Coordinates of C-alpha atoms in Angstrom, one line a residue:
Chain M
M1 CA -99.3 122.8 109.1
S2 CA -99.0 119.4 110.9
I3 CA -97.7 119.7 114.4
I4 CA -98.3 116.1 115.6
Q5 CA -97.6 113.0 113.5
I6 CA -98.3 109.6 114.9
K7 CA -97.3 106.6 113.0
G8 CA -97.9 102.9 113.8
L9 CA -98.3 103.6 117.5
H10 CA -98.5 100.5 119.7
K11 CA -98.5 100.3 123.5
I12 CA -98.4 97.0 125.3
Y13 CA -98.4 97.0 129.1
N14 CA -96.8 94.0 130.9
P15 CA -95.4 92.6 127.7
K16 CA -93.6 89.7 129.5
K17 CA -96.4 88.7 131.9
V18 CA -100.0 89.3 130.8
P19 CA -99.7 91.6 127.9
V20 CA -102.4 94.3 127.6
H21 CA -102.6 95.9 124.2
A22 CA -103.6 99.5 125.0
L23 CA -102.8 100.9 121.5
N24 CA -102.9 98.8 118.4
G25 CA -101.3 100.7 115.6
I26 CA -102.6 104.3 115.6
D27 CA -101.9 106.6 112.8
L28 CA -102.9 110.2 113.3
E29 CA -102.0 113.6 112.2
I30 CA -103.0 116.8 113.9
T31 CA -102.5 120.2 112.3
E32 CA -102.1 123.6 113.9
G33 CA -105.3 125.3 115.1
E34 CA -107.4 122.1 115.5
F35 CA -110.0 121.7 118.2
T36 CA -110.0 117.9 118.4
A37 CA -111.8 115.6 120.8
I38 CA -110.5 112.1 121.3
V39 CA -113.4 109.9 122.4
G40 CA -114.0 106.3 123.2
P41 CA -115.3 104.0 125.9
S42 CA -113.3 103.4 129.1
G43 CA -110.3 101.3 128.4
S44 CA -110.3 102.1 124.7
G45 CA -106.9 103.7 125.0
K46 CA -107.7 107.4 124.7
S47 CA -105.8 108.3 127.8
T48 CA -102.8 106.2 126.7
L49 CA -102.9 108.0 123.4
L50 CA -103.0 111.4 125.1
N51 CA -100.0 110.3 127.4
M52 CA -98.0 109.4 124.3
I53 CA -98.8 112.7 122.6
G54 CA -97.8 114.5 125.8
G55 CA -94.5 112.6 126.1
L56 CA -95.6 111.2 129.5
D57 CA -95.3 107.6 128.3
S58 CA -93.2 105.9 125.7
P59 CA -94.6 103.7 122.9
T60 CA -93.8 100.1 122.6
E61 CA -93.7 100.6 118.8
G62 CA -94.2 103.5 116.4
T63 CA -93.3 107.1 116.6
V64 CA -94.8 110.4 117.9
I65 CA -93.3 113.3 116.1
I66 CA -94.1 116.7 117.6
N67 CA -93.0 119.7 115.7
G68 CA -90.5 117.6 113.8
V69 CA -89.1 116.0 116.9
D70 CA -89.5 112.2 117.7
V71 CA -90.2 112.5 121.4
S72 CA -89.3 108.8 122.0
T73 CA -85.7 109.6 121.2
L74 CA -85.4 112.3 123.9
S75 CA -83.6 111.7 127.2
P76 CA -85.9 112.0 130.3
K77 CA -84.4 115.4 131.1
K78 CA -84.7 116.7 127.6
L79 CA -88.3 115.3 127.4
I80 CA -89.3 117.4 130.5
D81 CA -87.8 120.4 128.9
F82 CA -89.5 119.6 125.6
R83 CA -92.9 119.4 127.4
L84 CA -92.2 122.7 129.2
K85 CA -91.6 124.5 125.9
N86 CA -94.1 122.8 123.6
I87 CA -97.1 121.3 125.5
G88 CA -99.7 122.8 127.7
F89 CA -101.5 120.4 130.1
V90 CA -105.0 120.7 131.5
F91 CA -105.9 117.9 133.9
Q92 CA -109.2 116.5 134.9
D93 CA -108.7 117.5 138.6
Y94 CA -107.1 120.9 137.7
S95 CA -103.9 119.9 139.5
L96 CA -103.1 123.4 140.6
L97 CA -100.6 123.9 143.4
P98 CA -102.8 124.5 146.4
V99 CA -100.4 126.8 148.3
L100 CA -100.0 129.2 145.4
T101 CA -102.6 131.8 144.3
A102 CA -104.1 131.7 140.8
R103 CA -101.6 134.3 139.7
E104 CA -98.6 132.4 141.2
N105 CA -99.8 129.2 139.7
V106 CA -99.7 130.8 136.2
E107 CA -96.4 132.6 136.9
F108 CA -94.8 129.4 138.2
I109 CA -94.6 127.7 134.8
M110 CA -93.0 130.8 133.2
Q111 CA -90.5 130.9 136.1
L112 CA -89.6 127.3 135.2
Q113 CA -89.0 128.5 131.7
G114 CA -86.6 131.2 133.1
R115 CA -88.6 134.2 131.9
K116 CA -88.0 137.6 133.3
K117 CA -90.0 138.8 136.2
E118 CA -91.7 141.7 134.4
E119 CA -92.6 139.4 131.5
F120 CA -94.2 136.7 133.6
K121 CA -96.0 139.1 135.9
K122 CA -97.6 140.9 132.9
R123 CA -98.5 137.7 131.0
A124 CA -100.0 136.0 134.1
E125 CA -102.3 139.0 134.6
E126 CA -103.2 139.1 130.9
L127 CA -104.0 135.4 130.8
L128 CA -106.1 135.4 133.9
R129 CA -108.1 138.4 132.6
E130 CA -108.5 136.5 129.3
V131 CA -110.0 133.5 131.1
G132 CA -112.3 135.8 133.1
L133 CA -110.5 135.7 136.4
G134 CA -109.2 139.3 136.5
D135 CA -110.8 139.8 139.9
R136 CA -109.7 136.4 141.5
M137 CA -106.0 136.5 140.7
D138 CA -104.9 136.5 144.3
N139 CA -107.2 133.7 145.5
R140 CA -105.8 130.3 146.2
P141 CA -107.4 127.3 144.5
S142 CA -109.3 126.4 147.6
N143 CA -111.2 129.7 147.3
L144 CA -112.1 129.1 143.7
S145 CA -114.9 127.0 142.2
G146 CA -114.1 124.0 140.1
G147 CA -114.8 126.0 136.9
Q148 CA -112.6 128.8 138.0
Q149 CA -109.8 126.4 138.9
Q150 CA -110.0 124.8 135.5
R151 CA -109.8 128.3 134.0
V152 CA -106.6 128.9 136.0
A153 CA -105.3 125.5 134.7
V154 CA -106.0 126.7 131.1
A155 CA -104.3 130.0 131.8
R156 CA -101.3 128.0 133.2
A157 CA -101.2 125.8 130.2
L158 CA -101.3 128.8 127.9
A159 CA -98.6 130.6 129.9
S160 CA -95.7 128.6 128.5
K161 CA -96.7 129.5 125.0
P162 CA -97.1 125.9 124.0
K163 CA -97.6 124.5 120.5
F164 CA -100.8 122.8 121.6
I165 CA -102.8 122.1 124.7
L166 CA -103.6 118.6 125.9
A167 CA -106.7 118.4 128.1
D168 CA -107.5 115.1 129.8
E169 CA -111.3 115.0 130.5
P170 CA -111.2 118.8 131.4
T171 CA -114.9 119.0 132.1
A172 CA -115.3 115.7 134.0
N173 CA -115.6 117.5 137.4
L174 CA -117.5 120.6 136.2
D175 CA -121.2 121.4 136.3
S176 CA -123.0 122.3 133.0
V177 CA -122.6 126.1 133.4
S178 CA -118.9 125.8 134.1
T179 CA -118.5 123.3 131.3
S180 CA -120.2 125.7 128.9
D181 CA -118.1 128.7 130.0
L182 CA -114.9 126.7 129.8
L183 CA -115.6 125.4 126.3
E184 CA -116.6 128.9 125.1
M185 CA -113.4 130.3 126.5
M186 CA -111.3 127.6 124.8
Q187 CA -113.1 128.1 121.6
V188 CA -112.3 131.8 121.7
L189 CA -108.6 131.0 122.4
N190 CA -108.7 128.5 119.5
K191 CA -110.1 130.9 117.1
E192 CA -108.4 134.1 118.1
E193 CA -105.0 132.8 119.0
N194 CA -105.1 129.7 116.7
M195 CA -104.2 127.6 119.7
T196 CA -104.5 123.8 119.1
F197 CA -106.6 121.9 121.6
I198 CA -106.7 118.2 122.0
F199 CA -109.2 116.7 124.5
S200 CA -109.9 113.2 125.7
T201 CA -113.5 113.2 126.8
H202 CA -116.6 111.3 127.5
D203 CA -118.6 114.5 127.7
Q204 CA -121.1 114.9 124.9
R205 CA -121.1 118.7 125.4
V206 CA -117.4 118.8 124.6
I207 CA -117.8 116.4 121.7
D208 CA -120.5 118.7 120.3
K209 CA -118.2 121.6 120.3
A210 CA -115.2 119.8 118.7
R211 CA -114.3 120.4 115.1
R212 CA -112.7 117.0 114.8
V213 CA -113.7 113.9 116.7
V214 CA -111.3 110.9 116.8
S215 CA -113.0 107.8 118.1
I216 CA -110.8 105.2 119.6
V217 CA -112.0 101.6 120.1
D218 CA -109.8 98.8 121.3
G219 CA -106.7 100.8 120.8
K220 CA -107.4 101.7 117.2
V221 CA -108.8 104.7 115.4
A222 CA -112.4 103.6 114.7
E223 CA -113.6 106.9 113.3
D224 CA -112.0 110.2 112.5
I225 CA -114.7 112.8 111.7
Q226 CA -114.1 116.4 110.6
V227 CA -117.2 118.3 111.8
E228 CA -118.4 121.2 109.8
Q229 CA -117.4 124.5 111.5
E230 CA -121.0 125.8 111.6
M231 CA -122.3 122.7 113.1
A232 CA -119.6 122.7 115.8
Q233 CA -120.5 126.2 116.7
Chain J
M1 CA -85.3 130.7 143.7
K2 CA -87.5 133.0 145.8
T3 CA -90.6 131.2 144.5
I4 CA -89.1 127.8 145.5
F5 CA -88.5 129.1 149.0
I6 CA -92.1 130.5 149.2
L7 CA -93.4 127.3 147.9
A8 CA -91.4 125.2 150.3
W9 CA -92.4 127.4 153.3
R10 CA -96.1 127.2 152.4
N11 CA -95.9 123.5 151.7
I12 CA -94.6 122.7 155.2
W13 CA -97.7 124.5 156.6
R14 CA -100.1 122.6 154.3
N15 CA -100.6 120.2 157.1
K16 CA -100.1 122.4 160.2
R17 CA -100.8 119.7 162.7
R18 CA -98.3 117.3 161.3
T19 CA -95.6 120.0 161.0
I20 CA -96.3 121.1 164.6
I21 CA -96.0 117.5 165.8
T22 CA -92.7 117.0 164.0
L23 CA -91.4 120.3 165.3
S24 CA -92.4 119.3 168.8
S25 CA -90.6 116.0 168.6
I26 CA -87.5 117.8 167.4
F27 CA -87.9 120.4 170.1
F28 CA -88.3 118.0 173.0
A29 CA -85.5 115.7 171.8
V30 CA -83.0 118.5 171.2
L31 CA -83.9 120.2 174.5
L32 CA -83.4 116.9 176.3
A33 CA -80.2 116.3 174.4
L34 CA -78.9 119.8 175.2
F35 CA -79.7 119.3 178.8
M36 CA -78.1 115.9 179.0
R37 CA -75.0 116.9 177.1
S38 CA -74.6 120.2 179.1
M39 CA -74.9 118.3 182.3
Q40 CA -72.5 115.6 181.2
L41 CA -69.9 118.0 179.9
G42 CA -70.4 120.2 182.9
S43 CA -69.7 117.3 185.2
Y44 CA -66.6 116.3 183.2
G45 CA -65.4 119.8 183.3
N46 CA -66.0 120.0 187.0
M47 CA -64.2 116.6 187.5
I48 CA -61.3 117.8 185.5
K49 CA -61.2 121.2 187.3
N50 CA -61.5 119.6 190.7
S51 CA -59.0 117.0 190.0
V52 CA -56.5 119.3 188.2
E53 CA -56.9 122.2 190.6
S54 CA -56.8 120.0 193.7
Y55 CA -53.4 118.9 192.9
S56 CA -51.9 118.0 189.6
G57 CA -52.2 121.2 187.6
Y58 CA -53.0 121.2 183.9
I59 CA -49.5 120.4 182.8
Q60 CA -46.4 119.2 184.7
I61 CA -42.8 119.4 183.9
H62 CA -40.4 116.8 185.2
E63 CA -36.9 115.6 184.8
L64 CA -36.8 113.2 181.8
G65 CA -37.9 109.7 182.9
Y66 CA -39.2 110.8 186.4
W67 CA -42.9 109.8 185.9
E68 CA -42.2 106.2 185.1
N69 CA -40.6 105.4 188.5
K70 CA -41.2 108.6 190.4
S71 CA -37.7 108.2 191.7
I72 CA -36.5 110.8 194.2
N73 CA -33.2 110.7 192.4
K74 CA -34.6 112.1 189.1
L75 CA -35.0 115.7 190.1
L76 CA -34.8 118.8 188.0
E77 CA -32.9 121.9 188.8
H78 CA -35.1 124.8 190.0
S79 CA -34.1 127.4 187.4
Q80 CA -35.8 130.8 188.0
S81 CA -35.1 131.8 184.4
I82 CA -36.9 128.7 183.0
Q83 CA -39.8 129.3 185.4
D84 CA -40.0 132.9 184.3
S85 CA -39.9 132.0 180.6
I86 CA -42.7 129.4 181.2
E87 CA -44.8 131.9 183.1
N88 CA -44.3 134.3 180.2
L89 CA -46.0 131.9 177.8
P90 CA -49.6 132.9 176.8
S91 CA -52.3 131.1 178.8
V92 CA -49.8 130.2 181.6
N93 CA -50.9 131.9 184.8
Y94 CA -48.2 130.6 187.1
V95 CA -45.9 127.7 187.9
I96 CA -45.9 125.8 191.2
P97 CA -42.5 124.4 192.0
R98 CA -42.8 121.2 194.0
L99 CA -40.6 118.6 195.6
E100 CA -42.6 115.5 196.4
T101 CA -41.4 112.5 198.4
F102 CA -42.6 109.8 200.8
A103 CA -41.7 109.4 204.4
L104 CA -42.6 107.7 207.6
A105 CA -44.4 110.2 209.9
A106 CA -44.0 109.3 213.5
T107 CA -44.7 110.4 217.0
E108 CA -43.5 108.7 220.2
T109 CA -46.0 105.8 219.8
L110 CA -47.5 105.9 216.4
S111 CA -46.2 106.1 212.8
K112 CA -47.8 106.2 209.3
G113 CA -46.5 106.5 205.7
V114 CA -47.2 109.9 204.3
A115 CA -46.8 111.9 201.1
V116 CA -44.6 114.9 201.7
I117 CA -45.2 117.8 199.4
G118 CA -42.7 120.6 199.4
T119 CA -44.1 123.7 197.7
D120 CA -44.3 127.4 197.5
P121 CA -47.2 128.2 199.9
E122 CA -48.4 131.3 198.1
R123 CA -48.5 129.7 194.6
E124 CA -49.9 126.5 195.9
D125 CA -52.7 128.4 197.6
H126 CA -53.5 130.2 194.3
M127 CA -54.4 126.9 192.7
T128 CA -55.5 124.5 195.4
K129 CA -57.0 127.1 197.7
L130 CA -55.3 125.2 200.5
S131 CA -55.8 128.1 203.0
E132 CA -59.6 127.6 202.6
K133 CA -59.1 124.0 203.8
L134 CA -57.4 125.1 207.0
V135 CA -59.4 123.8 210.0
A136 CA -57.0 124.6 212.7
G137 CA -53.8 126.7 213.2
E138 CA -52.3 128.9 210.6
F139 CA -51.3 128.6 207.0
F140 CA -47.6 127.6 206.4
E141 CA -45.1 130.2 205.1
A142 CA -42.2 129.9 202.7
D143 CA -39.5 131.1 205.1
K144 CA -40.7 129.3 208.2
E145 CA -40.3 125.6 209.2
G146 CA -44.0 125.1 210.1
I147 CA -45.8 122.5 208.2
L148 CA -49.4 121.6 207.3
I149 CA -50.8 118.1 208.0
S150 CA -54.1 116.7 206.8
E151 CA -56.9 116.2 209.3
G152 CA -57.0 112.5 209.0
L153 CA -53.3 112.1 209.6
G154 CA -53.5 114.4 212.6
N155 CA -56.3 112.4 214.1
Y156 CA -54.4 109.1 213.5
L157 CA -51.2 110.4 215.0
R158 CA -53.1 112.3 217.6
L159 CA -51.3 115.5 216.8
G160 CA -52.5 119.0 216.9
V161 CA -51.3 122.5 216.1
N162 CA -47.9 123.4 217.6
D163 CA -47.1 119.7 218.1
T164 CA -44.0 118.3 216.4
L165 CA -44.0 115.7 213.6
I166 CA -41.0 113.5 213.0
L167 CA -40.3 112.5 209.4
L168 CA -38.0 109.7 208.3
G169 CA -37.3 108.7 204.8
Q170 CA -34.8 108.2 202.0
G171 CA -33.4 111.4 200.6
Y172 CA -31.6 112.3 197.4
H173 CA -29.2 109.7 196.2
G174 CA -29.6 107.5 199.2
T175 CA -29.0 110.0 202.0
N176 CA -31.0 109.7 205.1
A177 CA -33.9 112.2 205.3
V178 CA -34.8 112.9 208.9
G179 CA -36.3 115.9 210.5
K180 CA -38.8 117.2 213.1
Y181 CA -41.2 119.9 212.2
P182 CA -43.7 122.0 214.1
I183 CA -47.3 121.7 212.9
A184 CA -48.5 125.2 211.8
G185 CA -51.9 124.1 210.7
I186 CA -54.3 121.3 210.0
I187 CA -56.1 121.1 206.7
K188 CA -59.1 119.1 205.6
L189 CA -58.7 117.7 202.1
V190 CA -61.7 116.6 200.0
N191 CA -60.0 113.5 198.8
P192 CA -60.2 111.0 201.7
Q193 CA -57.0 109.2 200.8
M194 CA -55.1 112.5 200.7
N195 CA -56.8 113.6 203.9
N196 CA -55.3 110.6 205.7
N197 CA -51.7 110.9 204.6
T198 CA -50.6 114.3 203.4
V199 CA -48.0 116.7 204.7
Y200 CA -47.4 120.1 203.1
M201 CA -44.0 121.7 203.7
P202 CA -42.4 124.9 202.6
L203 CA -40.3 124.1 199.5
K204 CA -36.9 125.1 200.9
T205 CA -37.6 123.2 204.1
C206 CA -38.4 120.1 202.1
Q207 CA -35.4 120.5 199.9
Y208 CA -33.2 120.7 203.0
Y209 CA -35.0 117.6 204.5
N210 CA -34.5 115.7 201.3
G211 CA -30.8 116.7 200.9
S212 CA -31.5 118.2 197.5
P213 CA -31.2 122.0 197.6
N214 CA -32.7 123.8 194.7
K215 CA -34.1 120.6 193.3
L216 CA -37.7 119.8 192.2
T217 CA -39.7 116.8 191.3
S218 CA -42.1 118.8 189.2
M219 CA -43.3 122.2 188.1
A220 CA -47.1 122.2 188.0
L221 CA -48.6 124.7 185.6
V222 CA -51.9 126.6 186.1
L223 CA -53.5 127.9 182.9
D224 CA -56.1 130.4 182.0
S225 CA -58.4 127.7 180.9
Y226 CA -58.8 124.1 180.0
D227 CA -58.9 125.0 176.3
A228 CA -55.3 126.1 176.4
V229 CA -53.9 122.8 177.5
K230 CA -53.2 121.2 174.1
K231 CA -51.6 124.3 172.6
T232 CA -49.5 125.1 175.7
T233 CA -48.3 121.5 175.9
A234 CA -47.3 121.5 172.3
R235 CA -45.4 124.8 172.8
L236 CA -43.6 123.5 175.9
K237 CA -42.7 120.3 174.2
E238 CA -41.3 122.4 171.3
D239 CA -39.2 124.6 173.7
F240 CA -38.2 122.2 176.5
G241 CA -39.2 118.7 175.2
E242 CA -35.6 117.6 174.8
R243 CA -34.6 118.6 178.3
Y244 CA -37.7 117.8 180.3
E245 CA -40.7 115.5 180.5
I246 CA -43.8 117.5 179.7
M247 CA -47.2 115.9 180.5
D248 CA -50.7 117.2 180.4
W249 CA -53.4 116.3 182.8
E250 CA -54.7 113.5 180.6
E251 CA -51.3 111.8 180.8
L252 CA -51.0 112.6 184.5
Q253 CA -54.4 111.2 185.3
P254 CA -55.3 108.5 182.8
E255 CA -57.8 106.9 185.2
L256 CA -59.8 110.2 185.1
V257 CA -59.7 110.1 181.3
Q258 CA -60.9 106.5 181.3
L259 CA -63.7 107.4 183.7
I260 CA -64.8 110.3 181.5
Q261 CA -64.6 108.2 178.4
S262 CA -66.6 105.3 179.7
D263 CA -69.3 107.6 181.1
N264 CA -69.3 109.6 177.9
A265 CA -69.8 106.5 175.8
G266 CA -73.0 105.8 177.9
G267 CA -74.2 109.3 177.2
V268 CA -73.5 109.0 173.5
I269 CA -75.5 105.8 173.4
M270 CA -78.4 107.4 175.1
L271 CA -78.2 110.3 172.7
G272 CA -78.1 107.8 169.8
I273 CA -81.3 106.2 171.0
L274 CA -82.9 109.6 171.4
Y275 CA -81.9 110.6 167.9
M276 CA -83.2 107.3 166.5
V277 CA -86.6 108.1 167.9
I278 CA -86.5 111.6 166.3
A279 CA -85.2 110.1 163.1
F280 CA -88.3 107.9 162.9
G281 CA -90.5 110.8 163.6
I282 CA -89.0 113.0 160.9
F283 CA -88.9 110.1 158.5
G284 CA -92.6 109.4 159.1
T285 CA -93.4 113.0 158.3
I286 CA -91.3 113.1 155.2
M287 CA -92.7 109.8 154.0
M288 CA -96.3 110.9 154.5
M289 CA -95.5 114.3 152.8
T290 CA -94.0 112.4 149.9
M291 CA -96.8 109.8 149.6
E292 CA -99.5 112.5 149.7
R293 CA -97.8 114.5 147.0
L294 CA -96.7 111.9 144.5
R295 CA -99.5 112.9 142.2
E296 CA -98.6 116.6 142.6
F297 CA -94.9 115.7 141.9
G298 CA -96.1 113.8 138.8
V299 CA -98.0 116.9 137.6
L300 CA -95.1 119.2 138.2
I301 CA -92.8 116.9 136.2
S302 CA -95.5 116.7 133.5
I303 CA -95.8 120.4 133.1
G304 CA -92.0 120.7 132.8
M305 CA -90.3 120.9 136.3
Q306 CA -87.0 119.0 136.2
K307 CA -86.7 116.3 138.9
L308 CA -83.5 118.0 140.2
R309 CA -85.4 121.2 140.9
L310 CA -88.2 119.3 142.5
A311 CA -85.7 117.5 144.7
G312 CA -84.4 120.9 145.6
L313 CA -87.9 121.9 146.7
V314 CA -88.2 118.8 148.9
F315 CA -84.7 119.5 150.3
I316 CA -85.6 123.0 151.3
E317 CA -88.9 121.9 152.8
T318 CA -87.2 119.3 154.9
L319 CA -84.3 121.6 155.8
L320 CA -86.8 124.3 156.9
I321 CA -88.5 121.8 159.2
G322 CA -85.1 120.8 160.7
I323 CA -83.9 124.4 161.1
L324 CA -87.2 125.5 162.5
G325 CA -87.1 122.7 165.0
L326 CA -83.6 123.6 166.0
L327 CA -84.3 127.3 166.3
V328 CA -87.2 126.7 168.6
S329 CA -85.1 124.2 170.6
F330 CA -82.2 126.6 171.0
M331 CA -84.6 129.5 171.9
A332 CA -85.7 127.5 174.9
G333 CA -82.4 125.6 175.4
V334 CA -80.1 128.6 175.6
P335 CA -81.8 130.4 178.5
L336 CA -82.4 127.1 180.3
L337 CA -78.7 126.2 180.1
L338 CA -77.6 129.7 181.0
Y339 CA -79.7 129.4 184.1
M340 CA -78.4 125.9 185.0
Y341 CA -74.8 127.1 184.4
E342 CA -75.3 129.8 187.0
H343 CA -77.3 127.6 189.3
P344 CA -75.8 124.1 189.3
I345 CA -77.9 121.4 191.0
P346 CA -76.6 120.8 194.5
L347 CA -76.4 117.2 195.6
T348 CA -77.4 116.1 199.1
G349 CA -77.3 113.1 201.3
S350 CA -75.5 109.9 200.3
A351 CA -75.0 111.1 196.7
A352 CA -73.2 114.2 197.9
K353 CA -71.1 112.1 200.3
G354 CA -70.2 109.6 197.5
I355 CA -69.1 112.4 195.2
E356 CA -67.2 114.1 198.0
E357 CA -65.3 110.9 198.7
M358 CA -64.2 110.8 195.1
G359 CA -62.7 114.2 195.7
F360 CA -65.3 116.2 193.7
E361 CA -67.6 119.0 194.6
P362 CA -71.1 117.7 195.4
I363 CA -72.9 119.6 192.6
I364 CA -74.1 118.8 189.1
P365 CA -72.7 121.7 187.1
F366 CA -73.7 122.5 183.5
S367 CA -71.5 123.4 180.6
L368 CA -72.1 126.1 177.9
D369 CA -69.5 124.6 175.6
I370 CA -70.5 125.7 172.0
S371 CA -69.9 122.1 170.8
I372 CA -73.1 121.1 172.7
F373 CA -75.1 123.3 170.4
Y374 CA -73.5 122.6 167.1
T375 CA -73.3 118.8 167.6
Q376 CA -77.1 118.7 168.3
G377 CA -77.7 120.9 165.3
L378 CA -75.5 118.8 163.1
A379 CA -77.2 115.6 164.3
I380 CA -80.6 116.9 163.4
L381 CA -79.4 118.1 160.0
V382 CA -77.7 114.7 159.3
I383 CA -81.0 113.0 160.3
V384 CA -82.9 115.3 158.0
M385 CA -80.5 114.6 155.1
L386 CA -80.7 110.8 155.7
C387 CA -84.5 111.0 155.7
L388 CA -84.4 112.7 152.4
T389 CA -83.2 109.5 150.8
Y390 CA -86.8 108.3 150.6
P391 CA -88.4 111.2 148.7
Y392 CA -85.3 111.3 146.4
L393 CA -85.6 107.7 145.5
R394 CA -89.4 108.1 144.9
L395 CA -88.7 111.1 142.8
W396 CA -85.9 109.4 140.9
W397 CA -88.2 106.5 139.9
L398 CA -91.3 108.5 139.5
K399 CA -93.0 108.4 136.1
P400 CA -95.6 111.1 135.7
V401 CA -97.9 108.8 133.9
E402 CA -97.9 106.4 136.9
S403 CA -98.6 109.2 139.4
K404 CA -101.7 110.1 137.4
K405 CA -103.3 106.7 138.3

């Protein structure tokens, strides 16, 4: 089942001064349960594409339909609410709240959703155990390694029960062991919970694990490769 | 909501040094402002008290139209029942009936224009503490003819206790007012002008001298406190406003009101400058906090936090800094002002002399008026709210995608 449909997507920065064509007519469809890597050289437009999919930026032309909703038609307030309910974000620099513990960081997003205390307490613990941080729940980000922080970020992204998770260069700041652990964990979540993951990445280790690789060059889809499952594993 | 408070509280301690510097700036500024305002209001209170209790009383009642010309012909009837009903009003301690006139005081060789005050010695002493100013002789009594003269007048006329003073003047409705009176005592008045030309006389003696039995120029009212003036004046005007002229101390002493107002304006300008300095300090902190956290704000909006909620978080953080600063300031300020209230600063030397010549006590008293505290608190909170404009504007225009760059 298709959860993201992108049609004729264009993004032009500074259209009146010096126009920069970041995206030049992207058509893409992502179905539930995919483990997709969006790759491409710097300036190719992969981050812009991810921002469009995440509803963080609006297209100059074209549509991004998520779960049947054209996100460009939503008001800013509704768009924030839409992101809260439908999209999980994992950032390159983890972007956890430094004053909250791992547990509180995960709980926070569920509190934003207005969930009940018993529910978010239980789910935060479950998720942190799932990402292998059952014994580090009450540590603040400054007391966690980069890999552990990124795991908390994944748990936070999962906490809101999103339709898919968008990860912008999630392994860029991680060492090889942490990268491997993180990817393994995300693959498990993808398989066992059928969670859809979409990455932008330069990292060959991530590309190697992806089941679909969308290559962006000059704002266009240059290649869209479905990798055999066995090979990806 | 609890999480937002926890988040706000922890956020303000993210940069401990900066928060402590901001709190310190609020602390010192509020403490200084409390001290300044308390001293200023204490001085005004003292000026009013000295001025009011040295003579005029908090409220005076006259015959209609008396105050404009202070004519000796515009006298009111001394009605015991009216005096009693005024004294029965809440906040009124007592009424001092007076008959005031001017006369030429003379001896065989010397003369001088004087103010003659006919009054009830006992009641007068309650308010003006006249007996404490006695430097020679005895205090005057209601049923005796003996009078009090001020020290400066006695020196000028070369008169002492038991000497006789001759008074000549115009009495009620053009009669001749003439009399000779034994000097019972000599008083030293703080106000130099009054000390040179004042004669206190028992009320009945003065009424007889003036040819106006049972008549008064004024009834001066002594109240429980300064705070009761407005309410009591309004009540008196309601009850007696059609028959009598009712004036409070501000109308009786407009020059004192002007003096206080002009001095107060200077104080307010000083406070304004002080608060401008604090405002820049707080604004700097808030601006830095905002700039440092723009990316974090962007992330929070990205993951689904509404801008209004985020604005609420920033509001609580800023408010907490303001409230913390105020709490610390009040914790130090209250005991300091309590001490200063009990131990006013005594003035010495030429400063003391100058103040005494104006008729005031040579001290710098402090006030504990509650308004000193809440106005400073309010000022800080207003500054904090104004400083919030910056993060609010940044938040309003913040696009999460831009904050990622």
